[in-house]
Amino acid sequence: MTNAERQSRLRERRKDLHRLNLWISPESAEMLKALCRRYAVTQSEMLERLIRERTAREDDISEP
């Protein structure tokens, strides 16, 4: 398989994802890594989980 074919397959698998490029403090990076190890998930999975949980909590708070 050529590099172009591999790249095309990778792009196809990731077509429904959004790339996020950011800088965080070393302390936060270490905490994220520790959470990932604890729950055996990737950094992407952990960030998505934290965002969903926080959003759900905020939605619960704002409802009467």
mmCIF file of C-alpha atoms in Angstrom:
data_model
loop_
_atom_site.group_PDB
_atom_site.id
_atom_site.type_symbol
_atom_site.label_atom_id
_atom_site.label_comp_id
_atom_site.label_asym_id
_atom_site.label_seq_id
_atom_site.Cartn_x
_atom_site.Cartn_y
_atom_site.Cartn_z
ATOM 1 C CA MET A 1 0.000 0.000 0.000
ATOM 2 C CA THR A 2 1.374 3.402 -0.929
ATOM 3 C CA ASN A 3 1.715 6.320 1.474
ATOM 4 C CA ALA A 4 -1.043 8.133 -0.406
ATOM 5 C CA GLU A 5 -3.384 5.175 0.050
ATOM 6 C CA ARG A 6 -2.603 4.956 3.766
ATOM 7 C CA GLN A 7 -3.174 8.691 4.161
ATOM 8 C CA SER A 8 -6.467 8.448 2.296
ATOM 9 C CA ARG A 9 -7.656 5.636 4.590
ATOM 10 C CA LEU A 10 -6.633 7.614 7.670
ATOM 11 C CA ARG A 11 -8.546 10.680 6.468
ATOM 12 C CA GLU A 12 -11.597 8.527 5.778
ATOM 13 C CA ARG A 13 -11.541 7.072 9.316
ATOM 14 C CA ARG A 14 -11.219 10.544 10.832
ATOM 15 C CA LYS A 15 -13.700 12.391 8.626
ATOM 16 C CA ASP A 16 -16.253 12.765 11.436
ATOM 17 C CA LEU A 17 -13.692 14.029 13.956
ATOM 18 C CA HIS A 18 -12.517 17.547 14.709
ATOM 19 C CA ARG A 19 -8.815 18.167 15.227
ATOM 20 C CA LEU A 20 -7.921 20.107 18.358
ATOM 21 C CA ASN A 21 -4.487 21.666 18.770
ATOM 22 C CA LEU A 22 -3.805 23.386 22.083
ATOM 23 C CA TRP A 23 -1.278 24.122 24.804
ATOM 24 C CA ILE A 24 -1.853 23.279 28.464
ATOM 25 C CA SER A 25 0.338 23.603 31.543
ATOM 26 C CA PRO A 26 2.708 20.764 32.384
ATOM 27 C CA GLU A 27 0.735 20.167 35.585
ATOM 28 C CA SER A 28 -2.542 19.781 33.694
ATOM 29 C CA ALA A 29 -0.850 17.516 31.146
ATOM 30 C CA GLU A 30 0.387 15.244 33.938
ATOM 31 C CA MET A 31 -3.073 15.169 35.534
ATOM 32 C CA LEU A 32 -4.613 14.260 32.168
ATOM 33 C CA LYS A 33 -2.079 11.468 31.669
ATOM 34 C CA ALA A 34 -2.778 10.156 35.182
ATOM 35 C CA LEU A 35 -6.525 10.105 34.523
ATOM 36 C CA CYS A 36 -5.940 8.279 31.239
ATOM 37 C CA ARG A 37 -3.813 5.636 32.938
ATOM 38 C CA ARG A 38 -6.335 5.252 35.774
ATOM 39 C CA TYR A 39 -9.263 4.683 33.416
ATOM 40 C CA ALA A 40 -7.247 3.023 30.614
ATOM 41 C CA VAL A 41 -8.411 5.450 27.927
ATOM 42 C CA THR A 42 -6.747 7.741 25.416
ATOM 43 C CA GLN A 43 -6.399 11.471 25.980
ATOM 44 C CA SER A 44 -9.082 12.079 23.364
ATOM 45 C CA GLU A 45 -11.466 9.714 25.110
ATOM 46 C CA MET A 46 -10.793 11.314 28.497
ATOM 47 C CA LEU A 47 -11.298 14.863 27.211
ATOM 48 C CA GLU A 48 -14.561 13.857 25.545
ATOM 49 C CA ARG A 49 -15.726 12.146 28.744
ATOM 50 C CA LEU A 50 -14.888 15.183 30.881
ATOM 51 C CA ILE A 51 -16.633 17.559 28.475
ATOM 52 C CA ARG A 52 -19.772 15.396 28.315
ATOM 53 C CA GLU A 53 -19.911 14.966 32.100
ATOM 54 C CA ARG A 54 -19.433 18.671 32.767
ATOM 55 C CA THR A 55 -22.000 19.650 30.145
ATOM 56 C CA ALA A 56 -24.536 17.213 31.602
ATOM 57 C CA ARG A 57 -23.941 18.612 35.074
ATOM 58 C CA GLU A 58 -24.334 22.198 33.838
ATOM 59 C CA ASP A 59 -27.575 21.244 32.073
ATOM 60 C CA ASP A 60 -28.890 19.692 35.299
ATOM 61 C CA ILE A 61 -28.050 22.828 37.280
ATOM 62 C CA SER A 62 -29.659 25.270 34.846
ATOM 63 C CA GLU A 63 -32.980 23.417 34.663
ATOM 64 C CA PRO A 64 -35.682 24.467 37.169
#
